[in-house]
């Protein structure tokens, strides 16, 4: 018989963090979508004398991702997540199951998380948008010309991420990576997001880049259009990739 993941989370935290101020069980388990092999995502708020860290362990045969933080550490992590435009930890606190809430600490942390999520991410700097436009334009040109299907798949992955990033910024929405990319993309713009994901699926299945080029070009047009000639950057002592240009 498979152990109940909520009970497992309680046993783990009570045994390892008996003085925890708050404990949030997030991820697929909190959403009621856990399988026998699903890991546990657990945020643990501890006293200010502790250490803020992230740790992966195995407990009762199940992989557990622990996000451990003090009050001050939580504030710092929330700020870092906002700056990165991801709000991963905020989503855990806002949507997870509160299993420990000492003196209302969990409720207060959830309120902070919900406030960040309502506010939304900071906008990209205009220079960063320009760099991302240039990178996506270049990728779409490569897609149109790519003769090698492996190269086409690789470029399509870059184009998907770049177009999603620009669309989320345009819609003042949080970004995501991995399995969170399509989720955040659809939250940002259900129609365009679905079209972009379908275009990427179509390319991967049939090798046809045309829908991907058309959909991503439409997103480019929302943020200033394609950018080729006229793009210029001054050397700042570090190599700034069009794939990883970040908010300054």
Coordinates of C-alpha atoms in Angstrom, one line a residue:
X1 CA 0.0 0.0 0.0
X2 CA 1.4 3.4 -1.0
X3 CA 1.8 5.8 2.0
X4 CA -0.3 8.9 2.0
X5 CA 2.0 11.7 0.9
X6 CA 0.4 14.3 3.2
X7 CA 1.0 12.0 6.2
X8 CA 4.5 11.4 5.0
X9 CA 5.2 15.2 4.8
X10 CA 3.8 15.6 8.4
X11 CA 6.0 12.8 9.7
X12 CA 9.1 14.2 8.1
X13 CA 8.7 17.8 9.3
X14 CA 7.6 16.8 12.8
X15 CA 10.6 14.5 13.1
X16 CA 13.2 16.8 11.6
X17 CA 11.8 20.2 12.3
X18 CA 9.8 19.9 15.6
X19 CA 10.0 23.7 16.2
X20 CA 9.0 24.7 12.6
X21 CA 7.0 27.9 12.5
X22 CA 5.2 26.9 9.3
X23 CA 5.2 24.0 6.8
X24 CA 3.7 24.1 3.3
X25 CA 3.2 21.1 1.1
X26 CA 3.2 22.2 -2.5
X27 CA 3.4 20.8 -6.0
X28 CA 1.4 17.9 -7.5
X29 CA 0.5 16.5 -4.0
X30 CA -1.1 19.8 -2.9
X31 CA -3.0 19.9 -6.2
X32 CA -4.3 16.4 -5.8
X33 CA -2.4 15.1 -8.8
X34 CA 0.3 13.1 -7.1
X35 CA 1.3 9.6 -8.3
X36 CA 3.2 6.9 -6.4
X37 CA 6.5 8.3 -7.8
X38 CA 5.8 12.0 -7.3
X39 CA 8.3 13.8 -5.1
X40 CA 7.2 16.0 -2.2
X41 CA 7.8 19.8 -2.4
X42 CA 7.9 21.1 1.2
X43 CA 8.6 24.7 2.3
X44 CA 9.6 24.9 6.0
X45 CA 9.7 28.2 7.9
X46 CA 12.1 28.0 10.9
X47 CA 13.3 30.4 13.6
X48 CA 15.7 33.2 12.8
X49 CA 18.7 31.3 14.3
X50 CA 18.5 28.6 11.6
X51 CA 19.9 28.3 8.1
X52 CA 18.1 29.2 4.9
X53 CA 18.9 26.4 2.4
X54 CA 17.5 23.9 -0.1
X55 CA 18.0 20.2 0.2
X56 CA 16.9 17.0 -1.5
X57 CA 16.5 13.9 0.6
X58 CA 14.7 10.5 0.4
X59 CA 12.2 9.8 3.1
X60 CA 10.3 6.5 3.4
X61 CA 11.3 5.7 -0.2
X62 CA 10.0 9.1 -1.6
X63 CA 12.2 11.9 -2.9
X64 CA 11.6 15.1 -1.0
X65 CA 12.6 18.7 -2.0
X66 CA 13.0 20.8 1.1
X67 CA 12.9 24.6 0.9
X68 CA 14.0 25.7 4.4
X69 CA 14.2 29.3 5.4
X70 CA 14.1 31.8 8.3
X71 CA 11.7 34.7 8.2
X72 CA 14.5 37.0 6.9
X73 CA 15.6 34.3 4.4
X74 CA 12.0 34.0 3.2
X75 CA 11.8 37.8 2.5
X76 CA 15.2 37.6 0.6
X77 CA 14.0 34.6 -1.4
X78 CA 10.7 36.3 -2.3
X79 CA 12.6 39.4 -3.5
X80 CA 15.0 37.2 -5.6
X81 CA 12.1 35.3 -7.1
X82 CA 10.3 38.6 -8.0
X83 CA 13.5 40.0 -9.6
X84 CA 13.8 36.7 -11.6
X85 CA 10.2 37.1 -12.7
X86 CA 9.4 33.5 -11.5
X87 CA 7.7 33.7 -8.1
X88 CA 8.2 29.9 -7.6
X89 CA 8.3 30.1 -3.8
X90 CA 5.4 32.5 -3.7
X91 CA 3.3 30.0 -5.7
X92 CA 4.3 27.3 -3.2
X93 CA 3.1 29.4 -0.2
X94 CA 0.0 30.8 -2.0
X95 CA -1.4 27.5 -3.3
X96 CA 0.1 24.8 -1.1
X97 CA -1.4 23.0 1.8
X98 CA -0.6 24.6 5.2
X99 CA 0.2 21.7 7.5
X100 CA 2.0 23.6 10.3
X101 CA 1.0 27.2 11.2
X102 CA 2.5 28.2 14.6
X103 CA 1.0 31.5 15.9
X104 CA -0.2 32.4 12.4
X105 CA 3.3 32.4 10.8
X106 CA 2.1 30.3 7.9
X107 CA -0.8 32.6 7.2
X108 CA 1.4 35.7 7.3
X109 CA 3.9 34.1 4.9
X110 CA 1.0 33.2 2.6
X111 CA -0.3 36.8 2.7
X112 CA 3.1 38.1 1.6
X113 CA 3.2 35.5 -1.2
X114 CA -0.2 36.4 -2.4
X115 CA 0.6 40.1 -2.4
X116 CA 3.7 39.5 -4.6
X117 CA 1.6 37.4 -7.0
X118 CA -1.1 40.1 -7.3
X119 CA 1.6 42.8 -8.0
X120 CA 3.1 40.7 -10.8
X121 CA 6.7 40.7 -12.0
X122 CA 8.8 43.8 -12.8
X123 CA 9.0 44.7 -16.5
X124 CA 12.1 43.9 -18.4
X125 CA 14.3 46.9 -19.1
X126 CA 13.8 48.3 -22.7
X127 CA 17.4 47.3 -23.5
X128 CA 16.8 43.7 -22.4
X129 CA 13.6 43.5 -24.5
X130 CA 15.6 44.7 -27.5
X131 CA 18.3 42.0 -26.9
X132 CA 15.6 39.3 -26.6
X133 CA 13.9 40.6 -29.8
X134 CA 17.2 40.3 -31.6
X135 CA 17.8 36.8 -30.3
X136 CA 14.3 35.6 -31.3
X137 CA 14.6 37.2 -34.8
X138 CA 17.8 35.5 -35.4
X139 CA 16.3 32.1 -34.2
X140 CA 13.4 32.5 -36.6
X141 CA 15.7 33.3 -39.5
X142 CA 17.6 30.1 -38.6
X143 CA 14.4 28.1 -38.4
X144 CA 13.4 29.2 -41.9
X145 CA 16.9 28.2 -43.3
X146 CA 17.6 25.1 -41.2
X147 CA 18.1 22.0 -43.4
X148 CA 19.2 19.7 -40.6
X149 CA 16.2 18.5 -38.6
X150 CA 18.2 18.1 -35.4
X151 CA 19.3 21.7 -35.6
X152 CA 15.8 22.7 -36.4
X153 CA 14.5 21.1 -33.2
X154 CA 17.3 22.7 -31.1
X155 CA 16.5 26.2 -32.6
X156 CA 12.8 25.6 -32.0
X157 CA 13.4 25.0 -28.3
X158 CA 15.2 28.3 -28.1
X159 CA 12.5 30.1 -30.0
X160 CA 9.8 28.7 -27.8
X161 CA 11.5 29.9 -24.7
X162 CA 12.4 33.3 -26.1
X163 CA 8.9 34.0 -27.5
X164 CA 7.3 32.8 -24.2
X165 CA 9.6 35.2 -22.2
X166 CA 8.6 38.1 -24.4
X167 CA 4.9 37.3 -24.3
X168 CA 4.9 36.9 -20.5
X169 CA 6.7 40.3 -20.1
X170 CA 4.2 41.9 -22.5
X171 CA 1.3 40.5 -20.5
X172 CA 2.9 41.4 -17.1
X173 CA 2.9 37.8 -16.2
X174 CA 5.3 35.4 -14.4
X175 CA 7.6 33.2 -16.4
X176 CA 8.4 29.5 -15.9
X177 CA 10.8 26.8 -17.1
X178 CA 10.5 23.1 -17.7
X179 CA 7.0 21.9 -17.1
X180 CA 6.1 25.4 -15.7
X181 CA 6.8 27.1 -19.1
X182 CA 3.5 25.9 -20.7
X183 CA 1.6 26.6 -17.5
X184 CA 2.8 30.1 -17.1
X185 CA 2.5 30.8 -20.8
X186 CA -1.1 29.8 -20.9
X187 CA -1.8 31.8 -17.7
X188 CA -0.2 34.8 -19.5
X189 CA -2.2 34.6 -22.7
X190 CA -4.4 31.6 -23.3
X191 CA -4.9 32.1 -27.0
X192 CA -1.4 33.1 -28.1
X193 CA 0.2 30.8 -25.6
X194 CA -1.8 27.8 -26.9
X195 CA -0.9 28.7 -30.5
X196 CA 2.8 28.9 -29.7
X197 CA 2.8 25.5 -27.9
X198 CA 0.8 23.9 -30.7
X199 CA 3.2 25.4 -33.3
X200 CA 6.1 23.9 -31.4
X201 CA 4.4 20.5 -31.2
X202 CA 3.7 20.7 -34.9
X203 CA 7.3 21.4 -35.7
X204 CA 8.5 18.6 -33.5
X205 CA 6.1 16.1 -35.0
X206 CA 6.2 17.1 -38.7
X207 CA 9.4 19.1 -39.0
X208 CA 7.4 22.1 -40.4
X209 CA 8.6 25.4 -39.0
X210 CA 6.1 27.7 -40.7
X211 CA 3.5 27.8 -37.8
X212 CA 6.2 28.4 -35.3
X213 CA 7.7 31.2 -37.4
X214 CA 4.3 32.8 -37.9
X215 CA 3.2 32.6 -34.3
X216 CA 6.5 33.8 -32.8
X217 CA 6.6 36.6 -35.4
X218 CA 3.2 37.7 -34.1
X219 CA 4.6 37.9 -30.6
X220 CA 7.6 39.8 -31.8
X221 CA 5.2 42.4 -33.4
X222 CA 3.6 43.0 -30.0
X223 CA 7.0 44.1 -28.5
X224 CA 8.4 46.2 -31.4
X225 CA 8.9 43.7 -34.2
X226 CA 11.9 41.8 -35.6
X227 CA 15.3 43.3 -34.9
X228 CA 18.3 42.7 -37.1
X229 CA 20.4 45.6 -38.4
X230 CA 20.7 48.5 -36.0
X231 CA 21.2 46.2 -33.0
X232 CA 24.3 47.3 -31.0
X233 CA 25.7 46.6 -27.5
X234 CA 28.7 48.1 -25.8
X235 CA 31.2 45.7 -24.1
X236 CA 30.6 45.7 -20.3
X237 CA 33.3 43.2 -19.3
X238 CA 31.0 40.2 -19.6
X239 CA 29.6 38.3 -22.5
X240 CA 25.8 39.0 -22.7
X241 CA 24.1 36.1 -24.5
X242 CA 20.8 36.8 -26.4
X243 CA 19.6 33.6 -24.8
X244 CA 20.2 34.7 -21.2
X245 CA 19.8 38.5 -21.3
X246 CA 18.3 39.4 -17.9
X247 CA 16.7 42.4 -16.3
X248 CA 19.3 45.0 -15.1

